[in-house]
mmCIF file of C-alpha atoms in Angstrom:
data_model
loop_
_atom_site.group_PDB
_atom_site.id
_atom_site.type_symbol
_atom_site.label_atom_id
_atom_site.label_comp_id
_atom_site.label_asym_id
_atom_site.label_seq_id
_atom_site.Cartn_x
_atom_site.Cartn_y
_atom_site.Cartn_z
ATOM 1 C CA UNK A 1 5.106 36.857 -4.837
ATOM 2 C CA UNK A 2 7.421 36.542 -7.954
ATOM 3 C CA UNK A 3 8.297 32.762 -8.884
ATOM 4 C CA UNK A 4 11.622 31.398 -7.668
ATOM 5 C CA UNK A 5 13.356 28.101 -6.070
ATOM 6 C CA UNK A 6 14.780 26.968 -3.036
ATOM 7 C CA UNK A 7 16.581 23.994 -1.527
ATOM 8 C CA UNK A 8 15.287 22.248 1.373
ATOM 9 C CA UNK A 9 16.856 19.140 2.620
ATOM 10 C CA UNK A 10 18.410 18.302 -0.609
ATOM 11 C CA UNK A 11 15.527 18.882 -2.668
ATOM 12 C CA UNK A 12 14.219 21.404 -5.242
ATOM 13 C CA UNK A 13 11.175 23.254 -3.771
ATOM 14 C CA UNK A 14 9.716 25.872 -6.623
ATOM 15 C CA UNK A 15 7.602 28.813 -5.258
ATOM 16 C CA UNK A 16 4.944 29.739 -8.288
ATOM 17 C CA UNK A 17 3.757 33.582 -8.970
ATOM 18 C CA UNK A 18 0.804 34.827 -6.674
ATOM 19 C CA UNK A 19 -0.712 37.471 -4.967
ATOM 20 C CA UNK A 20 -0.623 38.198 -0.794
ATOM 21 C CA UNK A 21 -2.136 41.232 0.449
ATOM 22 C CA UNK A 22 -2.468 42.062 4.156
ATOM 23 C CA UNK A 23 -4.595 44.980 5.551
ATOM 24 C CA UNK A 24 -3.318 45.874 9.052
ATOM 25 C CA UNK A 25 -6.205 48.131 9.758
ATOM 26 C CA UNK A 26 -8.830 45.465 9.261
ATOM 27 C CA UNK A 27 -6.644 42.276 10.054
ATOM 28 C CA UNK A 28 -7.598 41.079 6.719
ATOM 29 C CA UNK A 29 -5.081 38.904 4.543
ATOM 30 C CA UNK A 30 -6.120 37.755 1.004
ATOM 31 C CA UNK A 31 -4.120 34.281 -0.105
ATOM 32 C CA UNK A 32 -4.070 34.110 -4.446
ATOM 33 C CA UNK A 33 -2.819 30.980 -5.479
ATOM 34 C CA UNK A 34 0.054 30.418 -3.529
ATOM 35 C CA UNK A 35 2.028 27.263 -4.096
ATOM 36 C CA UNK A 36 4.774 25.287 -3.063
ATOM 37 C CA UNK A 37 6.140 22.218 -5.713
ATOM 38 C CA UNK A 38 8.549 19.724 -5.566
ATOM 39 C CA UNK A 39 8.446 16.826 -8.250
ATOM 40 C CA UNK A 40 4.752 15.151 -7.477
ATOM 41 C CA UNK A 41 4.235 17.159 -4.450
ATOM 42 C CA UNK A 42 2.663 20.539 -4.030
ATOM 43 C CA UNK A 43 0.784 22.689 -1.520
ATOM 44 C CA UNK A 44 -1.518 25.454 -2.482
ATOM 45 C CA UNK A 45 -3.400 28.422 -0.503
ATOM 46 C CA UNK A 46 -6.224 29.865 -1.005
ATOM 47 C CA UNK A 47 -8.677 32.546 0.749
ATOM 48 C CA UNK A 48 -9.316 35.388 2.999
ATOM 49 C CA UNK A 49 -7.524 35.152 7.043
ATOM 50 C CA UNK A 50 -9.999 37.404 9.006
ATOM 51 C CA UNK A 51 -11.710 37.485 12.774
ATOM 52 C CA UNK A 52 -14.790 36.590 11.066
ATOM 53 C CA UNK A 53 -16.172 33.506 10.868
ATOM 54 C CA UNK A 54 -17.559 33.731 7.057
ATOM 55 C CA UNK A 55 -13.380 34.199 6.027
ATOM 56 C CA UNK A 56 -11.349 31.017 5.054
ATOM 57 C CA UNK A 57 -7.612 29.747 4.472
ATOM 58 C CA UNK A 58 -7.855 26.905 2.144
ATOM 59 C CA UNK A 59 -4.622 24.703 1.725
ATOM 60 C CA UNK A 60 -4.706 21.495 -0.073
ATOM 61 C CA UNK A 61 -2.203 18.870 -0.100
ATOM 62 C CA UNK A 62 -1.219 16.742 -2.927
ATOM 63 C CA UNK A 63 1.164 13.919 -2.450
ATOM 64 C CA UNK A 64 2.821 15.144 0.320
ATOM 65 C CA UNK A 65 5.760 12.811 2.022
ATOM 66 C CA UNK A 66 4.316 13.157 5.469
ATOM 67 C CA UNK A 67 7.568 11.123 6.939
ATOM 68 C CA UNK A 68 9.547 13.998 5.260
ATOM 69 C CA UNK A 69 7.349 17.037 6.867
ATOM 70 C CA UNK A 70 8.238 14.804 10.296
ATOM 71 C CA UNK A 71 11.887 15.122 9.566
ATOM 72 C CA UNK A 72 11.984 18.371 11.068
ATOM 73 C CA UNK A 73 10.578 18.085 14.158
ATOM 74 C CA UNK A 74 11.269 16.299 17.196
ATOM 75 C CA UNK A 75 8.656 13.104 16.584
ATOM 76 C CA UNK A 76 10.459 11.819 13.980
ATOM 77 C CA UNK A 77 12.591 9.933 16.342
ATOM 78 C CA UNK A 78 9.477 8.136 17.657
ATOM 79 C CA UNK A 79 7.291 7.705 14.940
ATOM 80 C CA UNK A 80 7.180 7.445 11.019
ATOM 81 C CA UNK A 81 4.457 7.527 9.042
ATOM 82 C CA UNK A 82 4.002 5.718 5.308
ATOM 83 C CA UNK A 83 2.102 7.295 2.514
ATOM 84 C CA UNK A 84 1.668 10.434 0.250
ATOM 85 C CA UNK A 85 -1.034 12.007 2.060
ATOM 86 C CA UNK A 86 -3.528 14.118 0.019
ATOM 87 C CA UNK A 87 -6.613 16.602 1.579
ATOM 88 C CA UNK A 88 -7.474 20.011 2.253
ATOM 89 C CA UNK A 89 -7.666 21.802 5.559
ATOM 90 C CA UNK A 90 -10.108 24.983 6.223
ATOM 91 C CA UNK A 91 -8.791 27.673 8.985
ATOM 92 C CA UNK A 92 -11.785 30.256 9.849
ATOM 93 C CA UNK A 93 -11.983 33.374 11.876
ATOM 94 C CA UNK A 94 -7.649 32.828 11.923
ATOM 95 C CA UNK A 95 -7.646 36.386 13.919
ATOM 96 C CA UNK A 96 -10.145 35.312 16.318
ATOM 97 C CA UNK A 97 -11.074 32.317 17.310
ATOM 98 C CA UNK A 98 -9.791 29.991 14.713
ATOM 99 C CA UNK A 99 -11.419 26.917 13.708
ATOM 100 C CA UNK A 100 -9.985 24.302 11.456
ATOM 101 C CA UNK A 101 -11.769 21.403 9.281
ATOM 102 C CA UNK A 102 -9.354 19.090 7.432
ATOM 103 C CA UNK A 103 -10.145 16.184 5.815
ATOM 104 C CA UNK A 104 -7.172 13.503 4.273
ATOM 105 C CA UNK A 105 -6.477 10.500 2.025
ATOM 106 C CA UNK A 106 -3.082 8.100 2.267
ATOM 107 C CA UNK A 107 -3.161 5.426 0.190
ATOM 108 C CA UNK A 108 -0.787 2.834 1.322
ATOM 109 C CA UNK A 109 -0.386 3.963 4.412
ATOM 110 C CA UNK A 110 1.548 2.464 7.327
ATOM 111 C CA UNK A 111 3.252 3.100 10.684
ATOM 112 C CA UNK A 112 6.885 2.545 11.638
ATOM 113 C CA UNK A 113 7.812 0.589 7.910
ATOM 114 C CA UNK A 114 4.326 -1.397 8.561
ATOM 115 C CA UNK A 115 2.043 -1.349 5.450
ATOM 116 C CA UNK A 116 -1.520 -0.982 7.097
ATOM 117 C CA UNK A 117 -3.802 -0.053 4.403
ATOM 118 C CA UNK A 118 -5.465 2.696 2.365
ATOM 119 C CA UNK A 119 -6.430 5.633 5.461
ATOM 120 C CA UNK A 120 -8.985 8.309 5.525
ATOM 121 C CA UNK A 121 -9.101 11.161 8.112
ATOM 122 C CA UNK A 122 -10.726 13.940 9.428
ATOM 123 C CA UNK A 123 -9.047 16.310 12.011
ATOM 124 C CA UNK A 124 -10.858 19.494 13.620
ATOM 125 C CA UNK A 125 -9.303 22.415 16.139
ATOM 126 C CA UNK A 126 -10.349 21.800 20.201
ATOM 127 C CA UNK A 127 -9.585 25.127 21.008
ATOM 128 C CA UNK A 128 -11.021 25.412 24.639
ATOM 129 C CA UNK A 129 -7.826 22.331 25.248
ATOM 130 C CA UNK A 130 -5.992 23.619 22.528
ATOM 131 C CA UNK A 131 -5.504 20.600 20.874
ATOM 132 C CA UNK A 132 -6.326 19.304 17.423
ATOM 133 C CA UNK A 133 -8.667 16.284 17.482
ATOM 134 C CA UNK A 134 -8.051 13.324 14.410
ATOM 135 C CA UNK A 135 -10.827 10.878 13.438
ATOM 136 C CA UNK A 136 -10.305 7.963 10.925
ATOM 137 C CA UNK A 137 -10.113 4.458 9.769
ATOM 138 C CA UNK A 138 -7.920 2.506 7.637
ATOM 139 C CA UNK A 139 -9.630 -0.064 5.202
ATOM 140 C CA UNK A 140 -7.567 -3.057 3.254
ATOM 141 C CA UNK A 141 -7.229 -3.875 -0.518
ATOM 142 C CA UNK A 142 -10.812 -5.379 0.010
ATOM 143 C CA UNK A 143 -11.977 -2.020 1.617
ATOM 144 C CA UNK A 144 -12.532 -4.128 4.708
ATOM 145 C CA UNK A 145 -12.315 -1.358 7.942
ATOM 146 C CA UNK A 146 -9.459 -2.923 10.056
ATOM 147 C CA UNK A 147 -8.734 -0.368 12.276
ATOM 148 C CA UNK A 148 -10.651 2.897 13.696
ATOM 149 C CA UNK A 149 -8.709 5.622 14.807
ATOM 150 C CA UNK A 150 -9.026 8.462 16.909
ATOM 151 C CA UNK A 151 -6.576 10.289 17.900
ATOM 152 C CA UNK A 152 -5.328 13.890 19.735
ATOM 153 C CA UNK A 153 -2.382 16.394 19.551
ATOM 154 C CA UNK A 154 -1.602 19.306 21.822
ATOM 155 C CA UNK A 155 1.484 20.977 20.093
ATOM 156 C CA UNK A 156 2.191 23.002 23.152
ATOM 157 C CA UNK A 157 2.906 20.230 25.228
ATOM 158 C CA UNK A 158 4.480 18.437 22.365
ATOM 159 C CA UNK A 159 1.915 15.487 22.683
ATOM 160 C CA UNK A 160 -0.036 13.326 20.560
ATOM 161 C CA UNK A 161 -1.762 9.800 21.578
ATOM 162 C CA UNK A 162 -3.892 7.389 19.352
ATOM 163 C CA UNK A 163 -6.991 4.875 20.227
ATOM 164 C CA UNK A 164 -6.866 2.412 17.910
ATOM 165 C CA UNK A 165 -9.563 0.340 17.795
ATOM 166 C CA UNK A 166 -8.054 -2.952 15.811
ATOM 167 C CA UNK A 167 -10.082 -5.937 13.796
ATOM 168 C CA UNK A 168 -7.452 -7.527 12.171
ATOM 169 C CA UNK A 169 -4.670 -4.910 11.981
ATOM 170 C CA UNK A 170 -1.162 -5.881 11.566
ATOM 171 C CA UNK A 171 0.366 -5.402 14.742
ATOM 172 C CA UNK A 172 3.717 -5.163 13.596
ATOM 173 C CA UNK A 173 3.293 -1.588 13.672
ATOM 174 C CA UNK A 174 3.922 -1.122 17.750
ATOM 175 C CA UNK A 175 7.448 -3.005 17.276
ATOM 176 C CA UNK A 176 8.970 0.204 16.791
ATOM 177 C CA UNK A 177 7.928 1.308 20.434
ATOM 178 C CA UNK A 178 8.050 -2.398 22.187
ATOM 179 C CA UNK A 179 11.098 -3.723 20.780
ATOM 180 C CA UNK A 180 12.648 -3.771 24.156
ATOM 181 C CA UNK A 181 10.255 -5.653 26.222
ATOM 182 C CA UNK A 182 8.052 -7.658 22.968
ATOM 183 C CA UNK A 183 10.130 -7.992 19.920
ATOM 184 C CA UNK A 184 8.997 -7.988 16.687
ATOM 185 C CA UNK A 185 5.414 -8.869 17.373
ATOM 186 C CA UNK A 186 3.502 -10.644 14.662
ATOM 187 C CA UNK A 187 -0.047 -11.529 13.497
ATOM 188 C CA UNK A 188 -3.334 -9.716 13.360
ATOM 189 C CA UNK A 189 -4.423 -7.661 15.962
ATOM 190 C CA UNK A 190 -8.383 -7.443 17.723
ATOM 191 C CA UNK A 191 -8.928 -4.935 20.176
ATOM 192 C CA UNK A 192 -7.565 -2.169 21.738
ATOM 193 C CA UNK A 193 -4.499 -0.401 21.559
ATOM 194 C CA UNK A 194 -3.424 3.197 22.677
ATOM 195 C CA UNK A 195 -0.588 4.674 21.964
ATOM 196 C CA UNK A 196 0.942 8.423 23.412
ATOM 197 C CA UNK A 197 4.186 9.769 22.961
ATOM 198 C CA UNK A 198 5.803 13.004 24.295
ATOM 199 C CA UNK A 199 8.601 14.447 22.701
ATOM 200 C CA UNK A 200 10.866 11.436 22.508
ATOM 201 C CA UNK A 201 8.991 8.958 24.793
ATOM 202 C CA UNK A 202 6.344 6.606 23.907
ATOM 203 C CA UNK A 203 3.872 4.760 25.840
ATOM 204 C CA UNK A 204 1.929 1.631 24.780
ATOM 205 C CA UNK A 205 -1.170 0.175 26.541
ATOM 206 C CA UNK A 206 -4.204 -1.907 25.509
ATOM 207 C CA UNK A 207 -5.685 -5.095 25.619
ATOM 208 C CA UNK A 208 -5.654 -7.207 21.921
ATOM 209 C CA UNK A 209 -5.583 -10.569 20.675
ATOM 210 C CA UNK A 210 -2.953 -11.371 18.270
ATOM 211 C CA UNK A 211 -4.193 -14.389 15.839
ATOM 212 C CA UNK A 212 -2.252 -15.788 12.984
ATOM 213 C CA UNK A 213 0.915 -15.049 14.998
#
């Protein structure tokens, strides 16, 4: 791949030089280097896509406007999320049975124009309910934990759904969905709340104590 530029959504996307090879006989496709830039955000590939287990796609994520990715789908009318978000996600066996580890930093990250705090995740591949599983928490300036997350998406039914367990979360957050029936909620939120959304609906349930409100 020979280094050149595109525009998407009115910004300047450079494509650097690398190497892609694909065997057809073998299924085997070798990943040098490839990378994607745009001002302070890039995304890089790495590895060997194979049936076997032992072969690996690494990409890694630096600084990437997740809210931005989301403008191109359908959930950005339901949900936006705050942050650069920085990891690396693992894809084995891609030709196969693929498996994926991912692991993920957003510092400063929020829901819906809700600062929530610094987040770390994990996410790994459910492939028997073909759906991508998401573990995490979110910690404050203090590194205090005040919210644990686990969460699930199942592209094919275009559906995702969070369990968030709260200990003093903003709860600000679920104005966004509730703005109709609870209107600009405020205070700090203990308990539980679950959130699911499909395509361009969203339902919220739980049971939480708001304090400071």
């Amino acid at each position: 791949v020979l280094p050149s530029n595109f525009i998407l959504n009115d910004s300047a996307w450079s494509i650097g030089q690398s190497n892609i090879t694909y065997v057809p006989a073998s299924k085997l496709l070798k990943v040098n280097n490839f990378a994607l830039n745009t001002d302070y955000q890039s995304i890089t590939v790495n590895g060997r896509a194979s049936a076997l287990a032992t072969d690996s796609l690494t990409v890694t994520l630096q600084n990437i406007n997740l809210d931005y990715l989301l403008s191109y789908t359908e959930a950005n009318k339901v949900i936006s999320i705050m942050g650069p978000v920085t990891g690396q996600a693992d894809i084995y066996s891609i030709f196969s049975e693929p498996m994926l580890e991912a692991q993920a930093q957003i510092p400063h990250g929020g829901l819906n124009g809700v600062y929530l705090g610094d987040v770390i995740a994990e996410a790994t591949l459910d492939r028997e309910n073909k759906s991508i599983l998401i573990h995490g928490q979110i910690v404050d300036s203090t590194q205090y934990q005040v919210a644990q997350v686990n969460g699930k998406v199942i592209p094919a039914k275009k559906w995702w759904g969070l369990d968030i367990t709260c200990d003093s979360l903003d709860i600000n957050f679920i104005d966004a969905w509730t703005k109709n029936i609870i209107a600009n909620p405020q205070g700090r939120a203990y308990g539980q709340v679950k959130v699911e959304g499909q395509q361009r609906k969203v339902w919220v349930t739980g049971k939480a104590l708001a304090k400071d409100a």
